[in-house]
Amino acid sequence: MSFPPPPPSGAPNVNAANPLRPYYGSPLDASPLQSYYQNTLSTSALEEELAVQQEISSQEATRELLSYGAVKFLTLALAAPFEAGQTLLQVQYLPNDEDTNDRDEDTYTSAAEQEQRDEEFRRAQEEAQEEEEYYAEDTGSGGYYSSHSRSSRGADDFPMPRSNANRLDPTSAVFHERKDFDQSGYLIRTNVYDDESRPAFQMAPLEGGVWKVVTELAKHPTEGWTSLWKGQYANWVYEMLHLFAQPTLEATLNDTFDLEDDTIPLVHLDRVAPNIATMVTSHLVVGFLLSPLELVRTRLVVQTASPGQRKYSGMLNCFSTIISEEGFTALWGGVNLFPTLVYHTLTPLLSNCLPLIIDRVFNISASESPLLYSFAELTLDTLDLLIRLPIETVRKRLQIQIQAKIPGKRFETVVETRKRPYVGMVDCVYRIIQEEGGPHRRLSRSKKSDDDHDSDSRRMAPRPWYAALGVRGLYTGLGMHLASNLALFAVGAVTSLQDDGDDW
């Protein structure tokens, strides 16, 4: 009987399979139980490792979010003074002259106000007639006042009746001058250029660019440098919420309709209409939902910073005051609804379709003709400004109109605004062209000269060339935007020339 030879090393072959116990002597990882425990331990370790990585990723994402929020806040803070100056120019009401404002007041005077003025006129007439009859009787009687008093006191000491030259004549133009007061007892100014009746917290009419408004606002005694950042927090919250909500909604719509990824530029897509539809829809929905923040920011910028006259103390107080006085629907509805929908539809449509128009309509490539592409971009950006700026102006003017159901504190503005409310968007455009257009505008009353004390002259402010068309009020701040577009065009042109030089 022969036996198998022993292993060469003389040690038992632990790796050899046992026919009676198949798993005996097999490797440890070949055991089902051991494999179970080993796989379980490996899965737990993997899960722990993934959890740690996810926690690290969450921490990194949080740090990146905080960093981005801080950078965004500082960026908005740098641009806030210029945006505040542009907002004040857009909402400022500067009629052509005082006659325009008077005609506006006469046109919109209600029947009740006119009846009240007529009643005051009749009462003043009756009082003047009674006073005239009283002095006539005293003069003709020659009784006590003519004999006894003059003999005891002297003719020079007795107050004689007023002469006809000093009496109040009901038919004179001076008698018809009446000061108008509102329901709260405040004087209604019929001329916005009158320095004498202007409140101390309100700035004089502003003529010039955005930078001049910024400097005047900083030097004003009740405003100061801090007023340049009014509404800054509301604007930052709006930008941060819009940053997360709009791309998320657009990606959801693209996934729902099985469209291309929203990160792919429109110029690289064959069919752009569906992606444009989802892009505009997402901007419209998010812009409408966040429009109360824009409403609050505009009112905070326009209101005076004087502690005794300001209506809103901050963003949250502005929200609560609007809800309590004007109703919850005033945050989205009213006269602001249609301008909001138009603004948040045209703005993304124009800004995102400009590269598509340059590439597919003008057939200009950024890589082949960078200088020509920059010029076409400058032209379309200017066209975008001409369309978007009037809508923005009208929207801001309608945002400061308060239609309170429950009367509250007056909304005092740092610049003069139109007292009569606009009916809607079309009416606002018409009134701006009708009342604030023209070749020139009257400014504040100038000081009287020493030679002519009775002269009452006014300084005439030069107006831009497009003011003759009557649309100057719709394009306040246009110069600042054009200057920024020209600066970007110059930078792009210089960069393209440098690239061409490097190729040579």
Short mmCIF file of N, CA, C and O in Angstrom, two decimals, residues 361-405:
data_model
loop_
_atom_site.label_atom_id
_atom_site.label_comp_id
_atom_site.label_asym_id
_atom_site.label_seq_id
_atom_site.Cartn_x
_atom_site.Cartn_y
_atom_site.Cartn_z
N VAL A 361 -28.53 85.10 -36.23
CA VAL A 361 -29.14 86.11 -37.10
C VAL A 361 -28.07 86.92 -37.81
O VAL A 361 -28.11 87.11 -39.02
N PHE A 362 -27.09 87.40 -37.05
CA PHE A 362 -26.00 88.19 -37.64
C PHE A 362 -24.87 87.33 -38.19
O PHE A 362 -24.01 87.83 -38.92
N ASN A 363 -24.85 86.04 -37.80
CA ASN A 363 -23.80 85.11 -38.25
C ASN A 363 -22.40 85.61 -37.91
O ASN A 363 -21.47 85.59 -38.73
N ILE A 364 -22.25 86.07 -36.68
CA ILE A 364 -20.96 86.57 -36.20
C ILE A 364 -20.46 85.62 -35.11
O ILE A 364 -21.18 85.35 -34.15
N SER A 365 -19.26 85.14 -35.26
CA SER A 365 -18.68 84.21 -34.30
C SER A 365 -17.72 84.95 -33.38
O SER A 365 -16.94 85.81 -33.82
N ALA A 366 -17.78 84.62 -32.11
CA ALA A 366 -16.90 85.26 -31.14
C ALA A 366 -15.46 84.85 -31.32
O ALA A 366 -14.54 85.63 -31.01
N SER A 367 -15.21 83.64 -31.82
CA SER A 367 -13.84 83.18 -32.00
C SER A 367 -13.22 83.70 -33.29
O SER A 367 -12.03 83.98 -33.34
N GLU A 368 -14.02 83.85 -34.34
CA GLU A 368 -13.49 84.30 -35.62
C GLU A 368 -13.42 85.82 -35.72
O GLU A 368 -12.47 86.36 -36.28
N SER A 369 -14.43 86.51 -35.22
CA SER A 369 -14.47 87.98 -35.30
C SER A 369 -14.79 88.54 -33.92
O SER A 369 -15.93 88.95 -33.65
N PRO A 370 -13.83 88.54 -33.01
CA PRO A 370 -14.12 88.98 -31.65
C PRO A 370 -14.47 90.47 -31.55
O PRO A 370 -15.34 90.87 -30.79
N LEU A 371 -13.80 91.32 -32.37
CA LEU A 371 -14.09 92.75 -32.32
C LEU A 371 -15.48 93.06 -32.85
O LEU A 371 -16.23 93.84 -32.26
N LEU A 372 -15.84 92.45 -33.95
CA LEU A 372 -17.17 92.64 -34.51
C LEU A 372 -18.25 92.07 -33.60
O LEU A 372 -19.34 92.63 -33.47
N TYR A 373 -17.92 90.97 -32.95
CA TYR A 373 -18.86 90.37 -32.00
C TYR A 373 -19.09 91.32 -30.82
O TYR A 373 -20.22 91.48 -30.35
N SER A 374 -18.03 91.96 -30.33
CA SER A 374 -18.17 92.90 -29.21
C SER A 374 -19.01 94.11 -29.61
O SER A 374 -19.82 94.61 -28.83
N PHE A 375 -18.82 94.58 -30.85
CA PHE A 375 -19.62 95.72 -31.31
C PHE A 375 -21.09 95.35 -31.43
O PHE A 375 -21.97 96.14 -31.07
N ALA A 376 -21.38 94.16 -31.95
CA ALA A 376 -22.77 93.72 -32.03
C ALA A 376 -23.38 93.54 -30.65
O ALA A 376 -24.55 93.87 -30.42
N GLU A 377 -22.58 93.05 -29.71
CA GLU A 377 -23.05 92.90 -28.35
C GLU A 377 -23.35 94.26 -27.71
O GLU A 377 -24.34 94.42 -26.99
N LEU A 378 -22.50 95.25 -27.99
CA LEU A 378 -22.74 96.60 -27.48
C LEU A 378 -24.03 97.18 -28.05
O LEU A 378 -24.83 97.80 -27.33
N THR A 379 -24.28 96.97 -29.33
CA THR A 379 -25.50 97.49 -29.96
C THR A 379 -26.74 96.86 -29.37
O THR A 379 -27.73 97.56 -29.05
N LEU A 380 -26.73 95.56 -29.18
CA LEU A 380 -27.91 94.89 -28.64
C LEU A 380 -28.10 95.20 -27.16
O LEU A 380 -29.23 95.27 -26.68
N ASP A 381 -27.01 95.39 -26.43
CA ASP A 381 -27.14 95.79 -25.03
C ASP A 381 -27.77 97.18 -24.90
O ASP A 381 -28.57 97.42 -23.99
N THR A 382 -27.42 98.07 -25.81
CA THR A 382 -28.05 99.39 -25.81
C THR A 382 -29.52 99.30 -26.14
O THR A 382 -30.36 99.97 -25.52
N LEU A 383 -29.88 98.45 -27.08
CA LEU A 383 -31.28 98.23 -27.40
C LEU A 383 -32.03 97.62 -26.21
O LEU A 383 -33.18 97.98 -25.93
N ASP A 384 -31.36 96.74 -25.51
CA ASP A 384 -31.94 96.15 -24.30
C ASP A 384 -32.22 97.24 -23.25
O ASP A 384 -33.27 97.23 -22.59
N LEU A 385 -31.31 98.18 -23.09
CA LEU A 385 -31.52 99.28 -22.15
C LEU A 385 -32.70 100.15 -22.55
O LEU A 385 -33.51 100.54 -21.71
N LEU A 386 -32.83 100.45 -23.84
CA LEU A 386 -33.92 101.29 -24.31
C LEU A 386 -35.28 100.64 -24.10
O LEU A 386 -36.29 101.33 -23.96
N ILE A 387 -35.33 99.33 -24.05
CA ILE A 387 -36.59 98.63 -23.81
C ILE A 387 -36.84 98.42 -22.33
O ILE A 387 -37.97 98.60 -21.83
N ARG A 388 -35.82 98.06 -21.60
CA ARG A 388 -35.99 97.66 -20.21
C ARG A 388 -36.05 98.83 -19.23
O ARG A 388 -36.76 98.76 -18.22
N LEU A 389 -35.32 99.91 -19.49
CA LEU A 389 -35.25 101.01 -18.54
C LEU A 389 -36.59 101.71 -18.31
O LEU A 389 -36.93 102.02 -17.17
N PRO A 390 -37.40 101.99 -19.35
CA PRO A 390 -38.73 102.57 -19.06
C PRO A 390 -39.61 101.66 -18.23
O PRO A 390 -40.37 102.14 -17.37
N ILE A 391 -39.54 100.35 -18.46
CA ILE A 391 -40.35 99.43 -17.67
C ILE A 391 -39.91 99.45 -16.21
O ILE A 391 -40.75 99.45 -15.29
N GLU A 392 -38.62 99.51 -15.99
CA GLU A 392 -38.11 99.59 -14.63
C GLU A 392 -38.51 100.89 -13.94
O GLU A 392 -38.87 100.91 -12.76
N THR A 393 -38.49 102.00 -14.69
CA THR A 393 -38.89 103.29 -14.13
C THR A 393 -40.35 103.30 -13.74
O THR A 393 -40.72 103.74 -12.64
N VAL A 394 -41.20 102.83 -14.62
CA VAL A 394 -42.64 102.78 -14.33
C VAL A 394 -42.92 101.86 -13.16
O VAL A 394 -43.74 102.17 -12.28
N ARG A 395 -42.23 100.76 -13.10
CA ARG A 395 -42.47 99.80 -12.02
C ARG A 395 -42.10 100.38 -10.66
O ARG A 395 -42.82 100.20 -9.68
N LYS A 396 -40.99 101.10 -10.58
CA LYS A 396 -40.59 101.69 -9.31
C LYS A 396 -41.54 102.80 -8.89
O LYS A 396 -41.81 102.99 -7.69
N ARG A 397 -42.06 103.56 -9.83
CA ARG A 397 -43.02 104.61 -9.47
C ARG A 397 -44.32 104.01 -8.95
O ARG A 397 -44.95 104.58 -8.05
N LEU A 398 -44.72 102.90 -9.51
CA LEU A 398 -45.94 102.26 -9.02
C LEU A 398 -45.71 101.56 -7.68
O LEU A 398 -46.65 101.39 -6.90
N GLN A 399 -44.47 101.15 -7.41
CA GLN A 399 -44.19 100.47 -6.15
C GLN A 399 -44.30 101.39 -4.95
O GLN A 399 -44.59 100.93 -3.84
N ILE A 400 -44.07 102.69 -5.12
CA ILE A 400 -44.15 103.61 -3.99
C ILE A 400 -45.54 104.17 -3.80
O ILE A 400 -45.75 105.02 -2.92
N GLN A 401 -46.50 103.75 -4.61
CA GLN A 401 -47.88 104.18 -4.41
C GLN A 401 -48.52 103.34 -3.32
O GLN A 401 -48.61 102.11 -3.45
N ILE A 402 -48.97 103.97 -2.28
CA ILE A 402 -49.56 103.27 -1.13
C ILE A 402 -51.07 103.41 -1.20
O ILE A 402 -51.60 104.52 -1.17
N GLN A 403 -51.73 102.30 -1.32
CA GLN A 403 -53.20 102.27 -1.33
C GLN A 403 -53.66 101.59 -0.05
O GLN A 403 -54.06 100.43 -0.02
N ALA A 404 -53.57 102.36 1.03
CA ALA A 404 -53.84 101.80 2.36
C ALA A 404 -55.33 101.68 2.60
O ALA A 404 -56.11 102.62 2.36
N LYS A 405 -55.75 100.52 3.07
CA LYS A 405 -57.13 100.34 3.51
C LYS A 405 -57.33 100.87 4.93
O LYS A 405 -58.43 101.30 5.29
#
